[in-house]
Coordinates of C-alpha atoms in Angstrom, one line a residue:
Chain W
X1 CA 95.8 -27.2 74.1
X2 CA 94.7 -28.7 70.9
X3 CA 96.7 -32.0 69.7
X4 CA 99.8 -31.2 67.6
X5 CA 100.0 -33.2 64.0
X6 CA 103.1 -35.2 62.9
X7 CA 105.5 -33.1 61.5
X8 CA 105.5 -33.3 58.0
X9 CA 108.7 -33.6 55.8
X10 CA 106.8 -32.1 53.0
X11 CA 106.8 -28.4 51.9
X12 CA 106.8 -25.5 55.0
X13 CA 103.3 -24.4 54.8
X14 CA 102.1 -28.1 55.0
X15 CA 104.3 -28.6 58.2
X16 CA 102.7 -25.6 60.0
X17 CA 100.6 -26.8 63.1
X18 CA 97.1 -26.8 62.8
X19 CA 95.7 -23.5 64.8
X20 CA 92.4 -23.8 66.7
X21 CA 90.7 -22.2 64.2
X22 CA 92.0 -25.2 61.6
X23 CA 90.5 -27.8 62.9
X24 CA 86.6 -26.2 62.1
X25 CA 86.3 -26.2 58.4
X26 CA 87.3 -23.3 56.5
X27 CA 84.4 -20.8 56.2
X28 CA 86.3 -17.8 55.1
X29 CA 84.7 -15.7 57.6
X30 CA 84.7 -12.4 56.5
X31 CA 84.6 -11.2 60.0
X32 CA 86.8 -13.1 61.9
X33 CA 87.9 -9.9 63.8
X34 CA 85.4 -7.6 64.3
X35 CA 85.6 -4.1 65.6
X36 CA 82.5 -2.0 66.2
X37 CA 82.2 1.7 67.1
X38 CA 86.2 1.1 68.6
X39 CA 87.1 4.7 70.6
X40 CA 90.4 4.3 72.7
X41 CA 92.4 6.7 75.2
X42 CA 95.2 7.0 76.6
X43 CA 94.2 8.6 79.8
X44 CA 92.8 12.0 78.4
X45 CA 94.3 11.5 74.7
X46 CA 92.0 10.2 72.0
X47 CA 93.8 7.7 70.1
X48 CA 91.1 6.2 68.0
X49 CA 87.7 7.4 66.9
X50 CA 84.6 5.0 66.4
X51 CA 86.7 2.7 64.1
X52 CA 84.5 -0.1 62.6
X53 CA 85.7 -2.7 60.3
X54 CA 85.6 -6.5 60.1
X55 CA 89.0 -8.2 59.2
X56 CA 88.8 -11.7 57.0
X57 CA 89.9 -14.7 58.4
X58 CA 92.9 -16.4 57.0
X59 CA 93.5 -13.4 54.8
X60 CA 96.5 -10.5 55.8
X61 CA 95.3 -7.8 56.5
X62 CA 97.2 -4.4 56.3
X63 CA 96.8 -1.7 58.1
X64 CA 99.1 1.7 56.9
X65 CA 99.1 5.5 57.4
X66 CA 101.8 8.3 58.8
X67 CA 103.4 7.9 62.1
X68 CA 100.7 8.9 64.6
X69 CA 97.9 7.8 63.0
X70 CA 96.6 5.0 65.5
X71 CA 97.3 1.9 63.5
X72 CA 99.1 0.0 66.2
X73 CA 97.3 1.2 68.9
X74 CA 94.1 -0.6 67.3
X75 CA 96.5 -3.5 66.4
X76 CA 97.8 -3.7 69.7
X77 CA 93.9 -3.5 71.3
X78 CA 93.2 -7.0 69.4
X79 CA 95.0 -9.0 72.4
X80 CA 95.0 -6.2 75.0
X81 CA 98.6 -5.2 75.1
X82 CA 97.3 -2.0 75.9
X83 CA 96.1 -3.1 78.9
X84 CA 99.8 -2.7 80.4
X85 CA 99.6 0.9 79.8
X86 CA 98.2 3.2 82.7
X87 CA 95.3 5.2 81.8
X88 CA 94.2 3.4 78.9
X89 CA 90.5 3.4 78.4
X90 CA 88.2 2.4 75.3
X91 CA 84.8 2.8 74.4
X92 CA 82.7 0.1 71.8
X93 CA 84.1 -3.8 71.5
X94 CA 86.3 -6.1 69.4
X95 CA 85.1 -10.0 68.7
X96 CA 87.3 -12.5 67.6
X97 CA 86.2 -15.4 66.8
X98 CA 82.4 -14.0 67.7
X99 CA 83.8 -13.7 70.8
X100 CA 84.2 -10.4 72.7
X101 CA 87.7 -9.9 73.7
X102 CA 86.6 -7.7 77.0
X103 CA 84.5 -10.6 78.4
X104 CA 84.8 -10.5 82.4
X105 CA 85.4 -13.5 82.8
X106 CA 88.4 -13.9 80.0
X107 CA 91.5 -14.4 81.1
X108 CA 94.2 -11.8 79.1
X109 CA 96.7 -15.0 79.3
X110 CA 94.3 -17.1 77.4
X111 CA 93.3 -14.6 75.2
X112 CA 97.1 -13.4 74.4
X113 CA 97.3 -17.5 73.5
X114 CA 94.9 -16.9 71.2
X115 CA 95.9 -14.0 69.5
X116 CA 100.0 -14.1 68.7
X117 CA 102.2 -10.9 68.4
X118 CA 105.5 -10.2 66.3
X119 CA 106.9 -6.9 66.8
X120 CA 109.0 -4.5 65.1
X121 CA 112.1 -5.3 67.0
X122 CA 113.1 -9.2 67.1
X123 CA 113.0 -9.8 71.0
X124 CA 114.0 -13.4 71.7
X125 CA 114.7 -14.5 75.1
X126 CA 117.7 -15.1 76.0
X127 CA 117.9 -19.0 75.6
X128 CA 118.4 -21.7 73.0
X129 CA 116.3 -21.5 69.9
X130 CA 114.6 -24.4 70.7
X131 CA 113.6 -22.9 74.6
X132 CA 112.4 -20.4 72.8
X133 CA 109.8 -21.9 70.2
X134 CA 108.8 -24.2 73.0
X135 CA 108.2 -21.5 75.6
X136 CA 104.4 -20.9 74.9
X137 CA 104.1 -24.5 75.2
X138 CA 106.1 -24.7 78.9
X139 CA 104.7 -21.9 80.3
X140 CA 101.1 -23.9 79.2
X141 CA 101.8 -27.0 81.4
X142 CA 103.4 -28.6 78.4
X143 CA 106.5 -30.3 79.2
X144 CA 106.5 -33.9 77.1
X145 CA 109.7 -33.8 75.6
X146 CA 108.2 -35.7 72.9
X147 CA 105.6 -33.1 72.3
X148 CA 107.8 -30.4 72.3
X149 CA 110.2 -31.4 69.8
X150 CA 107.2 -32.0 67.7
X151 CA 105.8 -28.6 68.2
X152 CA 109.3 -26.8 68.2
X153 CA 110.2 -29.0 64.1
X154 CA 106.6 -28.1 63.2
X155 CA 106.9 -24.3 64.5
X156 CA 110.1 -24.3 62.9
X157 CA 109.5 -25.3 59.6
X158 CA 106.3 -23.6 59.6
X159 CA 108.5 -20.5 59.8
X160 CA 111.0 -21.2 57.0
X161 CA 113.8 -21.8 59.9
X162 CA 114.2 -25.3 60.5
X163 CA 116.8 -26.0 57.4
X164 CA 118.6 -23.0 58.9
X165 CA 118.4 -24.1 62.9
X166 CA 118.1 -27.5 63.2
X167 CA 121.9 -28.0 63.7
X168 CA 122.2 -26.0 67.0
X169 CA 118.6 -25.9 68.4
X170 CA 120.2 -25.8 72.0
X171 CA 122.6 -22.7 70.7
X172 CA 121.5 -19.1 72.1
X173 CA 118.9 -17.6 69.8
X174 CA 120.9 -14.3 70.4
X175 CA 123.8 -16.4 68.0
X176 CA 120.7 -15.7 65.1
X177 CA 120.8 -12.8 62.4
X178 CA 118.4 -10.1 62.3
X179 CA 116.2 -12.1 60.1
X180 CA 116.4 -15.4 61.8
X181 CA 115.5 -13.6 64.8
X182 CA 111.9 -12.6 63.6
X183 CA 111.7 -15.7 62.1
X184 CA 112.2 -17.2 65.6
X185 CA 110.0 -15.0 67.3
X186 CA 107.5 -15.7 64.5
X187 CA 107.4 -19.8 65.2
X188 CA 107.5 -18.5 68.6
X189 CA 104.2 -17.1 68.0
X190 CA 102.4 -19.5 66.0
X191 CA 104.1 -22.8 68.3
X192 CA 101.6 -22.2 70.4
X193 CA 98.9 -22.5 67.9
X194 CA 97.0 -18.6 67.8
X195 CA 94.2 -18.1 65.4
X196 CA 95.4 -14.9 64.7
X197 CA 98.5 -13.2 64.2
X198 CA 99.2 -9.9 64.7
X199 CA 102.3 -8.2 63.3
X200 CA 104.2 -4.5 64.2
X201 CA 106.2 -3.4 61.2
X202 CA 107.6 -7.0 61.0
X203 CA 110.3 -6.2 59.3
X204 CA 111.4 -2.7 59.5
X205 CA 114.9 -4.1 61.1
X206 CA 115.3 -6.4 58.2
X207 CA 117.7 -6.0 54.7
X208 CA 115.7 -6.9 52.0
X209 CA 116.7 -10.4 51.6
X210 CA 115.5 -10.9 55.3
X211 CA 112.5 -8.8 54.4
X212 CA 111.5 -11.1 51.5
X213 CA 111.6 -14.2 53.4
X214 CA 109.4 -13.3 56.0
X215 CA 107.1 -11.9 53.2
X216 CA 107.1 -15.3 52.2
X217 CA 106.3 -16.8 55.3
X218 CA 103.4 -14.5 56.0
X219 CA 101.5 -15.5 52.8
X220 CA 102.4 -18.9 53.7
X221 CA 101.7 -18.1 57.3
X222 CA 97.8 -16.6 55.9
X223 CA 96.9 -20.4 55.1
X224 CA 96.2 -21.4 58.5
X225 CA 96.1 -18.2 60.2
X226 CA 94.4 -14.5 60.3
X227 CA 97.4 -12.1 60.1
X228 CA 97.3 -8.3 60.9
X229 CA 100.0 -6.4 59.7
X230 CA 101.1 -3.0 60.9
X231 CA 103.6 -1.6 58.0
X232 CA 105.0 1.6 57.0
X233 CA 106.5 0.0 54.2
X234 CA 103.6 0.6 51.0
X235 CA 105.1 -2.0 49.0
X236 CA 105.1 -4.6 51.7
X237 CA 101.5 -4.3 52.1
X238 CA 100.3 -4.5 48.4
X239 CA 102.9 -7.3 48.4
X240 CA 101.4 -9.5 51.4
X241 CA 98.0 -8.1 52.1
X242 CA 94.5 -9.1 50.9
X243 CA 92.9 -5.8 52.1
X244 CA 94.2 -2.3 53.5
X245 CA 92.9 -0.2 56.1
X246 CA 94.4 3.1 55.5
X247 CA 94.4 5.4 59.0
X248 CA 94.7 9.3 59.6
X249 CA 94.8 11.0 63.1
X250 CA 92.6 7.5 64.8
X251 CA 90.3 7.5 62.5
X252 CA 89.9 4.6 59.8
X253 CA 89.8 6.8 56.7
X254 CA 89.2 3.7 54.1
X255 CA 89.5 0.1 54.1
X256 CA 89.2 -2.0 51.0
X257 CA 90.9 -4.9 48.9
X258 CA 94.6 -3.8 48.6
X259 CA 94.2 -4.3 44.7
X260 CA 91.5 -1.1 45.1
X261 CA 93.5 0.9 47.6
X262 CA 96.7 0.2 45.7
X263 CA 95.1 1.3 41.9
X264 CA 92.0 3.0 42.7
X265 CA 91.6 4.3 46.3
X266 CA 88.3 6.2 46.9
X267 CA 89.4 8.8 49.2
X268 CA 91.8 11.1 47.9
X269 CA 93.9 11.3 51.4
X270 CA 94.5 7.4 50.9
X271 CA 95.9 8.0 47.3
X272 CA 97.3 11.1 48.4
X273 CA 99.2 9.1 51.1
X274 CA 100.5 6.0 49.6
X275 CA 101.6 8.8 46.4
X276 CA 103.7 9.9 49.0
X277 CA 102.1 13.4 48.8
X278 CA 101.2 14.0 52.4
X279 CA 102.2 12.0 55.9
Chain R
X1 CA 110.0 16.8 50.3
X2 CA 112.4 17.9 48.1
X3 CA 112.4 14.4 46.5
X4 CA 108.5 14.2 46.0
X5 CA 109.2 17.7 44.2
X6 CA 111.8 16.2 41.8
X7 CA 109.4 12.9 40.9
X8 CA 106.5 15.5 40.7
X9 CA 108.6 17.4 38.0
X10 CA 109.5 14.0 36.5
X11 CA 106.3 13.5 35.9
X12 CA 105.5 16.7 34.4
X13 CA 108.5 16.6 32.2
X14 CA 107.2 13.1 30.9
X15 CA 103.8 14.5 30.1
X16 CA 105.8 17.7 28.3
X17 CA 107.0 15.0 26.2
X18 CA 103.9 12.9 25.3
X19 CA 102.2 15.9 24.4
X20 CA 105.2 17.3 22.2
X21 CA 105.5 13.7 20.9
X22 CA 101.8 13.8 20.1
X23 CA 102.3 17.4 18.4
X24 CA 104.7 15.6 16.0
X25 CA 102.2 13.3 14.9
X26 CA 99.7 15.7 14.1
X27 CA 101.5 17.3 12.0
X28 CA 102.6 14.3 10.6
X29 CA 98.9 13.3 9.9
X30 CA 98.5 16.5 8.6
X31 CA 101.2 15.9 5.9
X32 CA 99.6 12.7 5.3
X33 CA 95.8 14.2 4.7
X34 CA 97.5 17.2 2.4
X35 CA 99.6 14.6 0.3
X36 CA 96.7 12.4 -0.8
X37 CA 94.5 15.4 -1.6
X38 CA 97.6 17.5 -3.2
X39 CA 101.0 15.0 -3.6
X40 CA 104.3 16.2 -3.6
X41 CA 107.7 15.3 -3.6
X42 CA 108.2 17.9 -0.7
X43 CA 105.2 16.4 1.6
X44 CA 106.9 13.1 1.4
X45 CA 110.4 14.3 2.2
X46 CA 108.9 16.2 5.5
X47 CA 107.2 13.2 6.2
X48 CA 110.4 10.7 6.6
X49 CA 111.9 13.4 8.8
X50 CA 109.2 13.8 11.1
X51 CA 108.6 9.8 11.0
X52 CA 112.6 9.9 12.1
X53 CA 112.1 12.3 15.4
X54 CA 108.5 10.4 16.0
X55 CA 110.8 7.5 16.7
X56 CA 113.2 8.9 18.4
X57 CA 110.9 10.4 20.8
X58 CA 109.4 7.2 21.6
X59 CA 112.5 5.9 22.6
X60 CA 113.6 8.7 24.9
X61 CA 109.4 8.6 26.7
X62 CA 110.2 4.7 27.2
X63 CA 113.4 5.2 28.5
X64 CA 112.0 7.6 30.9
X65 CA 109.2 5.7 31.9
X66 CA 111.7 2.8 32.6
X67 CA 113.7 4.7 34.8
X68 CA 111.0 6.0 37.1
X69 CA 109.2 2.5 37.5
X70 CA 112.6 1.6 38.8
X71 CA 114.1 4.0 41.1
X72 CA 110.5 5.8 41.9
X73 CA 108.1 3.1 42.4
X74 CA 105.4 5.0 41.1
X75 CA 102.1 4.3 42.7
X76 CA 98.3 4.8 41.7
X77 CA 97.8 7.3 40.1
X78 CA 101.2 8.0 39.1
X79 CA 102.0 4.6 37.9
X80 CA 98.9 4.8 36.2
X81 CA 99.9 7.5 34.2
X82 CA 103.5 5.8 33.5
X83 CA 102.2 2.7 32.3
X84 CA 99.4 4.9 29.6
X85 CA 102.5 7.3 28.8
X86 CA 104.2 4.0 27.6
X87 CA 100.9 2.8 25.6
X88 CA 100.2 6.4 24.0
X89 CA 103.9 6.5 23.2
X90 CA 103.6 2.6 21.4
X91 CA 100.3 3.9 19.7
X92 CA 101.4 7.7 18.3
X93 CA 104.6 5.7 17.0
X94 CA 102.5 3.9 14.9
X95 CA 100.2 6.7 14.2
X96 CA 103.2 8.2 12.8
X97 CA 104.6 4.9 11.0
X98 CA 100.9 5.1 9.2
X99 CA 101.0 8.9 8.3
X100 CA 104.2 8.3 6.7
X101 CA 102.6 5.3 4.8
X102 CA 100.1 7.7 3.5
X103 CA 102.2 10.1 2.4
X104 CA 104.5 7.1 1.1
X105 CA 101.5 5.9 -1.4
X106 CA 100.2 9.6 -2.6
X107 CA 103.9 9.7 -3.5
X108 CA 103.8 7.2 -5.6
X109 CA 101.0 7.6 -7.5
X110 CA 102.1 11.3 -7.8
X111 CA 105.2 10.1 -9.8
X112 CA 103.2 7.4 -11.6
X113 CA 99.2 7.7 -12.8
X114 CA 97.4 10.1 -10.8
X115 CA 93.9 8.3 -10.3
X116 CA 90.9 9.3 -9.0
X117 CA 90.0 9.8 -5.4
X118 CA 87.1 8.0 -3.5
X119 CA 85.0 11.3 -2.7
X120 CA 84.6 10.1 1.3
X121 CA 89.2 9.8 1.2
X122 CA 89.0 13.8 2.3
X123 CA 86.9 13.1 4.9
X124 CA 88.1 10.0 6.4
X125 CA 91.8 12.1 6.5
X126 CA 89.7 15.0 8.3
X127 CA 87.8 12.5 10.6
X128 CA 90.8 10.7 11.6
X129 CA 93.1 14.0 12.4
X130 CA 90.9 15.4 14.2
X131 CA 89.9 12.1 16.3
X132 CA 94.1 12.2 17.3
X133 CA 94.0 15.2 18.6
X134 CA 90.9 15.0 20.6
X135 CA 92.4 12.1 21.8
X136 CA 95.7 13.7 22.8
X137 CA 93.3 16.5 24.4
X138 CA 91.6 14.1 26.2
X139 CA 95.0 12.9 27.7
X140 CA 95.8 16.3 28.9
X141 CA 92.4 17.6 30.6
X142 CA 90.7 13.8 31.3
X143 CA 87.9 15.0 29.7
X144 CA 85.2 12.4 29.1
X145 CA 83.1 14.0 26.9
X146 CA 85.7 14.3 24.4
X147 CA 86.9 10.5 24.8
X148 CA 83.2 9.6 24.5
X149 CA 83.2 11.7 21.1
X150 CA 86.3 10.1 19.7
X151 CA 84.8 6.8 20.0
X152 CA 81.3 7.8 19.1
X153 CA 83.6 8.5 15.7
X154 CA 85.1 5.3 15.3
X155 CA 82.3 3.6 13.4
X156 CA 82.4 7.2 10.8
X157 CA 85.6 6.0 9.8
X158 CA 85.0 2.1 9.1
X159 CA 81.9 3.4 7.5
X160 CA 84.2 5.5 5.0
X161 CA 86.8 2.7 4.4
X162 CA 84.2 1.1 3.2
X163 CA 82.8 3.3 0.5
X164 CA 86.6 4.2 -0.3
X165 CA 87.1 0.4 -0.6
X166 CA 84.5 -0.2 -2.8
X167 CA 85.2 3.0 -5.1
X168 CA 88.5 1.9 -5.2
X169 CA 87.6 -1.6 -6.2
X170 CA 85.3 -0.3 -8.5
X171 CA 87.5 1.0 -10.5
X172 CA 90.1 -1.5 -10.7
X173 CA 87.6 -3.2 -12.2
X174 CA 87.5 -0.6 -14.7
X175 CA 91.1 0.6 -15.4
X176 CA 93.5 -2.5 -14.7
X177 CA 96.5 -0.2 -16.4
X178 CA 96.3 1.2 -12.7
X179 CA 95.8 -1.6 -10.6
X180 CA 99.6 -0.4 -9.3
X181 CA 98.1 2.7 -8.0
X182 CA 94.6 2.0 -6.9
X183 CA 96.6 -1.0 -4.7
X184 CA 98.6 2.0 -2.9
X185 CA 95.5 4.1 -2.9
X186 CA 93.6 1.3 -0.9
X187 CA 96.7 0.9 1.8
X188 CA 96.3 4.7 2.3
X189 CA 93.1 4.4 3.7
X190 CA 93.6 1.5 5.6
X191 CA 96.8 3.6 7.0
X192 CA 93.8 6.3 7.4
X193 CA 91.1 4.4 9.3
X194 CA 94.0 2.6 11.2
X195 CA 95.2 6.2 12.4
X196 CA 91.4 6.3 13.7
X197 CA 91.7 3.0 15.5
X198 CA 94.5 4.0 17.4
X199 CA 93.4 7.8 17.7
X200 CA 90.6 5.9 19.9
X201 CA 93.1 3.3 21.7
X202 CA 94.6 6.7 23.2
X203 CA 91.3 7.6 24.4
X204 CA 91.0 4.7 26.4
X205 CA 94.1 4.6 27.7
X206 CA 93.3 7.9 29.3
X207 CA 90.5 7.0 30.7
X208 CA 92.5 4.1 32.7
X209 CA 94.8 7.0 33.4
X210 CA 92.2 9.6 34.7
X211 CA 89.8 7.5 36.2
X212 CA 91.1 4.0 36.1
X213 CA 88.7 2.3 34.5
X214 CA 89.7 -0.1 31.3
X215 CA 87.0 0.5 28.7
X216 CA 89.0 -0.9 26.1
X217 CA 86.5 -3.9 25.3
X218 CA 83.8 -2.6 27.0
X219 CA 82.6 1.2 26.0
X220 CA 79.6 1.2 27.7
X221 CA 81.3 1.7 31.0
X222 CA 82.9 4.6 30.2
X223 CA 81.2 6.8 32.9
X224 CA 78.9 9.1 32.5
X225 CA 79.8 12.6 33.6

C-alpha cells in the first residue's frame, strides 16, 4: 500500500490521492493498457474477436457501440470480473502496466486493487459513507484510524463529495441520492489508490445535473488516473473522452481521437452509428 | 425509427431550402449582370424584391438550423452540414446584398450620365454568376472538381477588377463631369468580384461539409479525386 499524502484544502483534483502509477513520473504512456489479438467466450459464444488496441494512460478512454456489441465484456476482462462467470474462456493477453494481467502467479485480489470498477448501478454497501470509502483500505490490513480518515477526506474530495458528506460520514450511504451514490462508489474506487479506472455506463441512473458532476469528476479523475468508460450516451463520450473505440458484434470496428470519431470517423458504420442511423 | 425518419426529412427540407435560397440569388445576380450591361428602372425594382425574400429566407434557414442543433444534436456529418447550411446562408445573403448594389449603381447612372463600360465588366458579371452556381452545385453533389474550378476562377476575377479599375480610373481622369458615375461604376465591380469571393467561400464550405476538410486558408489540400 503506497503512503497516502496530506489532504489538501486546496481545489478537488489537487486533494485526490496519489495512485501507484503517480508516484513514477508522468510519461504519457500511450499504452498503458494494452490488448493484443483479445478473443473471449462465454462457453461456446464468441463475444470478442482478436481485438487489438493500446489505451493512453491518464487519458479517458471511451468505448461505444449498440447493446450487444462486446464493449463491456472487454471492459470487464481488464480486471477479470469475467472470471466469475462459468465458461468464460479467452484467447490472446491484456498488459497493464507492461504487465500481463493472466500472470500465474497474480493474485485477482491484487490485481482488482489495481484496476478500480464503477458500475452502471450505484451499489454501496450497506454502511456509513465513511465505512464505505475506507473499505478497500480495511479489507487491505489498513485499520489506523489516523490513516483512514486521511484516505476517506482525500477519497472524498477527490470525488467532489466531501462538501456534501462530511457532516454525516457515520450516516448510511443508502441516506445518499442517486448521484452521491456513484460519487461514493467512485472515492470508493480510487481510496484505495488503482491506476486505472474502469467505468460501466457510469451514469445511465443519473438526471442530468448528477450526470454533469460526475462528468466533471472524471476529467478531473483522468489527471491521476487511466479511466475506461463504457457509455451508450454519444455525447458523454465526446464530452469526457480523449479517444473512442467504436464496437460492432465483438469486433473493434475503429478506434481513434474522439475529435476524429466525433467529426470525421473513417468507417462509415462508426458515423453511421453515432448518426444514429443504425444500432 | 420513426424519429430518425423525421430529422432525416429535416434535414432534407433544410437543404430544399439552401438550394431554393441559392436559386434566388442567381437570379438576383442575373439581374445584376443584365442591369449594368442594359439598365432599367424595372431591373432595379425586381432587384429590391428579390433582395427582400433573399433575407427573409436567411432568417427562416437560421431559425431552422437553430432548432435542430437544439432539440436534435446533430452529429458528424449532419452537424457538419448544419453548421455549412448556416455559412452558405450568411454568404448568399450577402451575395444577394451585392447583386442588389449592382443593380443599385447601373440604376443610377441610367437616370444620370450613361458612361462607358470597362470591356472586361461583361465578363467579370459572367465569371462571377457562373462561379455561384457552380458553387451551389458543388453543395448539392460534393463534387470536387467543380469546387476546385470555382477556385481555380478566383484569381480571373481580381485579374478583371483590376483592368475595370484602371479603365475606370482612367477615365475619371479624363471626364471629371462624371466622376459621380464612374464612382458607382467602380463599387459595381467591387460588388462583382466580391460576389466571386463569396461564390468560392461556398465552395469551401462544402468541402468541410462533404468531406470535412477546411481548405479555407489552405487550397492545396483540397483533395485530389
Amino acid at each position: 500500500m503506497p503512503a497516502i499524502s496530506a489532504p489538501s484544502t486546496a481545489s478537488p483534483s489537487a486533494a485526490l490521492p496519489q495512485s501507484s502509477a503517480d508516484q513514477a513520473p508522468y510519461t504519457g504512456d500511450p499504452a498503458y493498457i494494452r490488448i493484443v489479438d483479445y478473443d473471449f467466450f462465454y462457453g461456446t459464444h464468441q463475444a470478442l474477436f482478436k481485438i487489438g488496441m493500446e489505451i493512453p494512460e491518464r487519458q479517458v478512454t471511451a468505448f461505444i457501440g449498440p447493446s450487444g456489441c462486446g464493449k463491456s465484456t472487454l471492459l470487464r476482462n481488464i480486471n477479470r470480473m469475467n472470471d466469475l462467470v462459468d465458461g468464460a474462456n479467452h484467447r490472446g493477453d491484456i498488459t497493464v502496466g507492461g504487465k500481463t494481467i493472466y500472470d500465474r502467479n497474480l493474485e485477482v485480489t491484487s490485481l482488482r486493487k489495481r484496476i478500480g470498477m464503477v458500475f452502471q448501478k450505484s451499489n454501496p454497501f450497506p454502511k456509513s459513507i465513511y465505512e464505505n470509502v475506507v473499505y478497500g483500505l480495511r479489507t487491505s490490513g489498513v485499520n489506523d484510524r489516523r490513516v483512514l480518515d486521511q484516505a476517506c477526506e482525500e477519497a472524498l474530495r477527490g470525488s467532489a463529495l466531501w462538501d456534501e458528506v462530511k457532516d454525516r460520514l457515520h450516516h448510511s450511504a443508502l441516506g445518499l441520492s442517486g448521484g452521491q451514490q456513484q460519487r461514493l462508489c467512485i472515492a470508493r474506487a480510487v481510496a484505495i489508490k488503482p491506476e486505472v479506472l474502469l467505468m460501466d455506463e457510469p451514469c445511465s441512473a443519473l438526471d442530468p445535473i448528477a450526470t454533469g458532476r460526475v462528468e466533471e469528476l472524471i476529467l478531473e479523475l483522468k489527471k491521476q488516473f487511466t479511466v475506461v468508460i463504457v457509455t451508450h450516451n454519444m455525447q458523454q463520450a465526446a464530452r469526457v473522452s480523449d479517444k473512442t473505440a467504436f464496437f460492432y458484434l465483438g469486433k473493434l470496428i475503429e478506434y481513434d481521437k474522439t475529435i476524429t470519431i466525433f467529426t470525421n470517423p473513417s468507417v462509415k458504420q462508426t458515423e453511421d452509428y453515432i448518426t444514429g442511423r443504425f444500432g | 425509427m420513426t424519429q430518425l425518419r423525421h430529422f432525416e426529412l429535416e434535414l432534407a427540407d433544410l437543404k430544399r431550402s439552401i438550394v431554393a435560397m441559392g436559386d434566388m440569388v442567381d437570379r438576383a445576380v442575373a439581374l445584376a449582370v443584365e442591369g449594368v450591361a442594359s439598365p432599367s428602372a424595372d431591373l432595379r425594382e425586381r432587384a429590391r424584391t428579390l433582395e427582400d425574400g433573399i433575407d427573409a429566407m436567411e432568417t427562416v434557414i437560421e431559425d431552422r438550423c437553430h432548432t435542430i442543433i437544439a432539440l436534435q444534436n446533430p452529429m458528424v456529418r449532419d452537424l457538419r452540414f448544419i453548421i455549412s447550411a448556416m455559412s452558405i446562408a450568411s454568404d448568399l445573403e450577402q451575395v444577394g446584398d451585392h447583386a442588389e448594389s449592382v443593380s443599385k449603381r447601373a440604376h443610377y447612372i441610367a437616370c444620370h450620365n450613361r458612361v462607358e463600360n470597362p470591356p472586361e465588366l461583361g465578363e467579370l458579371g459572367r465569371l462571377a454568376q457562373a462561379m455561384l452556381r457552380q458553387s451551389m452545385d458543388a453543395f448539392v453533389t460534393g463534387d470536387g472538381a467543380v469546387t476546385r474550378k470555382v477556385i481555380e476562377d478566383e484569381p480571373t476575377t481580381d485579374r478583371q477588377t483590376k483592368a475595370c479599375y484602371a479603365f475606370i480610373q482612367e477615365r475619371m481622369a479624363q471626364d471629371a463631369s462624371r466622376i459621380k458615375e464612374y464612382t458607382h461604376l467602380l463599387r459595381a465591380v467591387s460588388s462583382l468580384e466580391q460576389i466571386g469571393d463569396l461564390a468560392m467561400a461556398i465552395a469551401e464550405e462544402t468541402v468541410f461539409m462533404h468531406q470535412a476538410q477546411m481548405i479555407r486558408h489552405n487550397h492545396d489540400s483540397l483533395k485530389k479525386e
